[in-house]
Coordinates of C-alpha atoms in Angstrom, one line a residue:
Chain A
X25 CA -4.5 -3.4 -26.7
X26 CA -4.1 -0.6 -24.3
X27 CA -2.2 -1.0 -21.4
X28 CA -4.1 -0.9 -18.4
X29 CA -5.7 -4.8 -19.8
X30 CA -2.2 -5.8 -20.3
X31 CA -1.4 -8.6 -17.3
X32 CA 1.6 -8.1 -15.4
X33 CA 2.7 -11.2 -16.9
X34 CA 2.4 -10.2 -19.9
X35 CA 4.3 -6.9 -19.1
X36 CA 7.1 -9.4 -17.6
X37 CA 7.2 -11.7 -20.3
X38 CA 7.7 -8.5 -22.7
X39 CA 10.1 -7.2 -20.7
X40 CA 12.2 -10.2 -20.2
X41 CA 11.7 -10.6 -24.2
X42 CA 13.5 -7.2 -25.3
X43 CA 10.8 -4.6 -25.0
X44 CA 12.2 -1.8 -22.3
X45 CA 8.6 -0.1 -22.5
X46 CA 6.5 -2.8 -20.7
X47 CA 9.1 -2.1 -17.4
X48 CA 8.0 1.1 -17.4
X49 CA 4.1 0.8 -17.7
X50 CA 4.7 -2.4 -14.5
X51 CA 6.6 0.5 -12.1
X52 CA 3.3 3.3 -13.4
X53 CA 0.5 0.7 -12.6
X54 CA 2.3 -0.3 -9.0
X55 CA 4.4 2.7 -7.7
X56 CA 1.5 4.2 -5.7
X57 CA 1.3 1.1 -4.2
X58 CA 4.9 0.3 -3.3
X59 CA 6.4 3.0 -2.4
X60 CA 3.8 4.1 -0.4
X61 CA 3.8 0.9 1.6
X62 CA 7.7 1.4 2.2
X63 CA 7.2 5.2 3.4
X64 CA 5.3 4.1 5.8
X65 CA 7.2 1.0 7.0
X66 CA 9.9 3.6 7.4
X67 CA 8.8 7.3 7.6
X68 CA 11.0 9.0 6.3
X69 CA 10.7 9.8 2.2
X70 CA 14.2 10.2 1.5
X71 CA 15.2 6.6 2.6
X72 CA 11.9 5.5 1.2
X73 CA 12.7 6.9 -1.8
X74 CA 16.6 4.8 -1.9
X75 CA 14.5 1.6 -0.6
X76 CA 12.0 1.7 -3.9
X77 CA 15.0 2.6 -5.9
X78 CA 16.4 -0.7 -4.8
X79 CA 13.7 -3.0 -4.6
X80 CA 12.9 -2.2 -8.5
X81 CA 16.3 -2.6 -9.4
X82 CA 16.3 -5.9 -7.7
X83 CA 13.2 -7.0 -10.0
X84 CA 15.2 -6.0 -13.0
X85 CA 17.8 -7.9 -12.1
X86 CA 15.7 -11.3 -10.9
X87 CA 13.7 -10.5 -14.2
X88 CA 16.7 -10.6 -16.7
X89 CA 18.5 -13.5 -15.2
X90 CA 15.6 -15.9 -16.1
X91 CA 14.7 -16.1 -12.2
X92 CA 11.4 -15.0 -11.9
X93 CA 9.0 -17.6 -10.5
X94 CA 6.2 -16.8 -12.9
X95 CA 3.3 -18.8 -10.6
X96 CA 4.0 -16.4 -8.2
X97 CA 1.9 -13.1 -8.8
X98 CA 4.0 -10.2 -9.2
X99 CA 3.1 -7.7 -6.3
X100 CA 3.2 -9.5 -3.5
X101 CA 6.3 -10.4 -5.2
X102 CA 8.0 -7.0 -5.4
X103 CA 5.9 -6.1 -1.5
X104 CA 8.0 -8.6 -0.3
X105 CA 11.5 -7.6 -2.0
X106 CA 10.0 -3.8 -0.3
X107 CA 9.7 -5.2 2.8
X108 CA 12.8 -7.3 3.3
X109 CA 14.9 -4.3 2.0
X110 CA 13.4 -2.1 4.7
X111 CA 14.3 -4.7 6.6
X112 CA 18.0 -4.3 6.0
X113 CA 18.2 -0.7 5.8
X114 CA 17.3 -0.6 9.7
X115 CA 19.4 -4.3 10.6
X116 CA 23.2 -1.9 8.7
X117 CA 21.8 1.7 10.2
X118 CA 20.6 0.2 14.3
X119 CA 18.3 2.6 13.9
X120 CA 14.6 2.6 14.6
X121 CA 11.6 4.4 12.0
X122 CA 11.4 8.3 12.5
X123 CA 8.6 10.2 11.3
X124 CA 9.9 12.4 8.3
X125 CA 9.6 16.3 9.3
X126 CA 6.6 17.7 6.8
X127 CA 9.4 20.5 5.8
X128 CA 11.2 17.3 3.7
X129 CA 7.8 16.2 2.9
X130 CA 6.9 18.9 1.2
X131 CA 9.8 19.0 -1.4
X132 CA 8.1 15.8 -3.0
X133 CA 5.2 16.8 -3.3
X134 CA 4.8 20.5 -4.3
X135 CA 3.6 19.5 -7.3
X136 CA 0.1 17.9 -5.5
X137 CA -0.3 20.5 -3.9
X138 CA 0.7 23.5 -6.2
X139 CA -3.1 24.6 -7.1
X140 CA -3.4 24.4 -2.9
X141 CA -3.3 27.3 -0.9
X142 CA -1.2 28.0 2.0
X143 CA -3.0 27.3 4.7
X144 CA -5.2 24.4 3.1
X145 CA -1.9 22.9 2.6
X146 CA -0.9 23.0 5.9
X147 CA -3.8 21.9 6.9
X148 CA -4.3 18.6 4.3
X149 CA -0.3 17.7 6.1
X150 CA -1.2 17.9 9.6
X151 CA -4.1 15.8 8.9
X152 CA -1.7 13.8 6.9
X153 CA 0.9 13.1 9.8
X154 CA -1.8 12.7 12.1
X155 CA -2.9 9.5 10.0
X156 CA 0.4 8.6 10.1
X157 CA 1.2 8.8 13.6
X158 CA -2.2 6.9 14.5
X159 CA -1.1 4.2 12.7
X160 CA 2.5 4.2 13.7
X161 CA 0.4 3.5 17.5
X162 CA -0.7 0.2 16.2
X163 CA 0.7 -2.7 17.4
X164 CA 3.7 -4.0 14.7
X165 CA 1.4 -7.3 13.2
X166 CA -1.9 -4.7 12.9
X167 CA -0.2 -2.2 11.7
X168 CA 1.7 -5.0 8.7
X169 CA -1.6 -6.2 7.5
X170 CA -3.1 -2.6 7.7
X171 CA -0.2 -1.2 5.5
X172 CA -0.7 -4.7 3.0
X173 CA -4.2 -4.5 2.6
X174 CA -4.9 -0.8 2.2
X175 CA -1.8 0.1 0.6
X176 CA 0.2 -2.9 -0.8
X177 CA -3.4 -3.6 -1.9
X178 CA -2.7 -7.7 -1.4
X179 CA -5.4 -9.8 -0.7
X180 CA -5.9 -11.2 2.9
X181 CA -4.9 -14.8 1.0
X182 CA -1.4 -13.4 -0.6
X183 CA -0.4 -11.4 3.2
X184 CA -1.3 -14.4 5.0
X185 CA 1.2 -16.3 3.0
X186 CA 3.8 -14.1 3.3
X187 CA 3.2 -13.3 6.9
X188 CA 3.2 -17.1 7.5
X189 CA -0.8 -16.7 9.6
X190 CA -3.9 -18.1 8.4
X191 CA -6.3 -15.7 6.8
X192 CA -8.6 -15.6 9.2
X193 CA -5.3 -14.5 11.9
X194 CA -4.6 -11.5 8.8
X195 CA -8.6 -10.5 8.6
X196 CA -9.1 -11.0 12.3
X197 CA -6.4 -8.2 13.0
X198 CA -7.3 -5.7 10.0
X199 CA -10.3 -5.7 12.1
X200 CA -8.7 -4.6 15.2
X201 CA -6.0 -2.1 13.9
X202 CA -9.3 -0.6 12.7
X203 CA -10.8 -0.7 15.4
X204 CA -8.2 0.6 17.4
X205 CA -8.2 3.0 14.6
X206 CA -11.1 4.3 15.3
X207 CA -10.7 4.4 19.3
X208 CA -7.3 6.8 19.2
X209 CA -9.1 9.1 16.9
X210 CA -12.2 9.2 19.5
X211 CA -9.4 9.1 22.8
X212 CA -7.4 12.3 21.0
X213 CA -10.9 13.8 20.7
X214 CA -9.5 14.4 16.7
X215 CA -12.2 15.2 13.9
X216 CA -10.4 13.7 10.1
X217 CA -13.3 15.0 8.6
Chain B
X28 CA -24.5 -5.8 14.4
X29 CA -26.3 -7.9 12.9
X30 CA -26.1 -12.2 13.1
X31 CA -25.7 -13.0 9.5
X32 CA -22.6 -10.5 9.0
X33 CA -19.9 -10.1 11.1
X34 CA -17.1 -6.9 11.2
X35 CA -14.6 -9.0 9.0
X36 CA -17.4 -9.5 5.9
X37 CA -17.5 -5.8 6.1
X38 CA -13.9 -5.0 5.8
X39 CA -13.7 -8.4 3.0
X40 CA -16.7 -6.4 1.4
X41 CA -14.8 -3.2 1.2
X42 CA -12.2 -4.5 -0.5
X43 CA -14.1 -6.6 -3.0
X44 CA -13.0 -9.6 -1.3
X45 CA -16.2 -11.1 -0.4
X46 CA -18.3 -13.5 -2.8
X47 CA -20.3 -12.7 -5.5
X48 CA -23.0 -14.3 -3.2
X49 CA -22.4 -12.9 0.2
X50 CA -21.9 -9.7 -1.4
X51 CA -25.2 -9.2 -3.2
X52 CA -26.6 -10.5 0.6
X53 CA -24.8 -7.7 2.1
X54 CA -25.8 -4.3 -0.6
X55 CA -29.5 -5.9 0.1
X56 CA -29.1 -6.3 4.1
X57 CA -27.2 -2.7 3.7
X58 CA -30.4 -1.4 2.1
X59 CA -32.7 -1.9 5.1
X60 CA -30.1 -2.7 8.7
X61 CA -29.2 0.6 10.0
X62 CA -26.9 -0.8 12.6
X63 CA -25.2 -3.0 9.7
X64 CA -25.5 0.3 7.5
X65 CA -23.7 2.9 9.8
X66 CA -20.9 0.5 10.6
X67 CA -20.2 -0.6 7.1
X68 CA -20.0 4.2 6.4
X69 CA -17.9 4.5 9.7
X70 CA -15.9 1.4 8.0
X71 CA -15.7 3.5 4.9
X72 CA -14.9 7.4 6.1
X73 CA -12.1 5.1 7.9
X74 CA -10.5 4.3 4.5
X75 CA -11.0 7.8 3.0
X76 CA -9.0 8.9 5.3
X77 CA -6.2 6.1 5.4
X78 CA -6.1 7.2 1.2
X79 CA -5.2 10.2 2.1
X80 CA -1.6 8.6 2.8
X81 CA -0.7 7.7 -0.8
X82 CA 2.0 9.4 -1.9
X83 CA 4.2 8.3 -5.5
X84 CA 7.5 8.3 -5.6
X85 CA 9.7 11.0 -7.3
X86 CA 9.7 10.7 -11.2
X87 CA 14.3 10.5 -10.5
X88 CA 13.6 7.4 -8.6
X89 CA 11.7 5.7 -11.5
X90 CA 14.4 7.0 -14.1
X91 CA 16.9 5.3 -12.2
X92 CA 15.8 2.1 -12.1
X93 CA 14.5 2.3 -16.2
X94 CA 18.1 3.9 -16.8
X95 CA 19.8 1.0 -14.3
X96 CA 17.3 -1.5 -16.8
X97 CA 18.8 -0.3 -19.9
X98 CA 22.4 -0.5 -18.7
X99 CA 22.7 -4.3 -17.5
X100 CA 24.3 -6.6 -19.7
X101 CA 22.2 -9.9 -19.7
X102 CA 25.7 -11.8 -20.1
X103 CA 27.5 -10.7 -17.0
X104 CA 24.1 -12.2 -14.9

C-alpha cells in the first residue's frame, strides 16, 4: 500500500506498535500545514521551529503513553496543541508577535529559491511579506479562522469545535477575513500579481 | 451575486466542503452566471496569493522530533 493511501489512524496505530517510520510519514504529511500555521501565529521563523518541535514531541509522548483519543482527528488535535504552545510561549515571554526580518527567513528558505535570480528572490520575498503583513492586520478572530482553514487545512466544523463557535460563525469570519484582505489590498493600491 | 448562492457557499465550494449536490449546481451556475464567476475567480486568485506563504520547517526540527521519539523509554512515561 502506498504511503498516501494509509490513513492517519493506521499510521498512528503502527507507530504505537513500534514502527518508528510511521511517525516520519505522519510528520511528512502534515509538517507544511502545521509549521505554516505556527509561523503565521508567532511571526518568527526561529520561534516557530521551536514550537513545531515542542508540538510534535508532545504528540510523540501522548501517543506513546497511550493517552491519544482515537475518536478525534489527528491534524486538528496537533493544531490545537500547536496553538496552545504558541499561547504559552507568549504568556511566558510576555512579548507580542513580531515580524521576522527577511534576512532571518532567507536562511531557512535558501533551498527553495536557489534557482531564482536575486531580483526574483527579492520580489518574491517582498510579496510574501506583504501578504503576511496584511493577514496580521485582520481582526484576531478572522485571522484565526483564516489560518486554521487555509493553512492548517481544518474544516469549518473542526474550526468551530476548536474555537467554540458555530460553523456559521466560523464561516462568516472567513468571509469577512477574505473581504477585508481584498479591501486592504485595494486601500494600499497593492498589486499581488 | 446570485440569489441561489451566497459568498459563504462559494468559499465552501472552493474548499471542497459543499455537498455533492450543491457543488454540482455551483459548477453549472458558474458556466453561465458572470457575476458569480467573477466573484469565484477573485476568491481563487486571493487563495493563490495566500498559498505563497506555505513554508516547511527545517529538516533539523524534524530530525530532533524523530530522535526524541527513538529515545523515549516507554516505561518512564
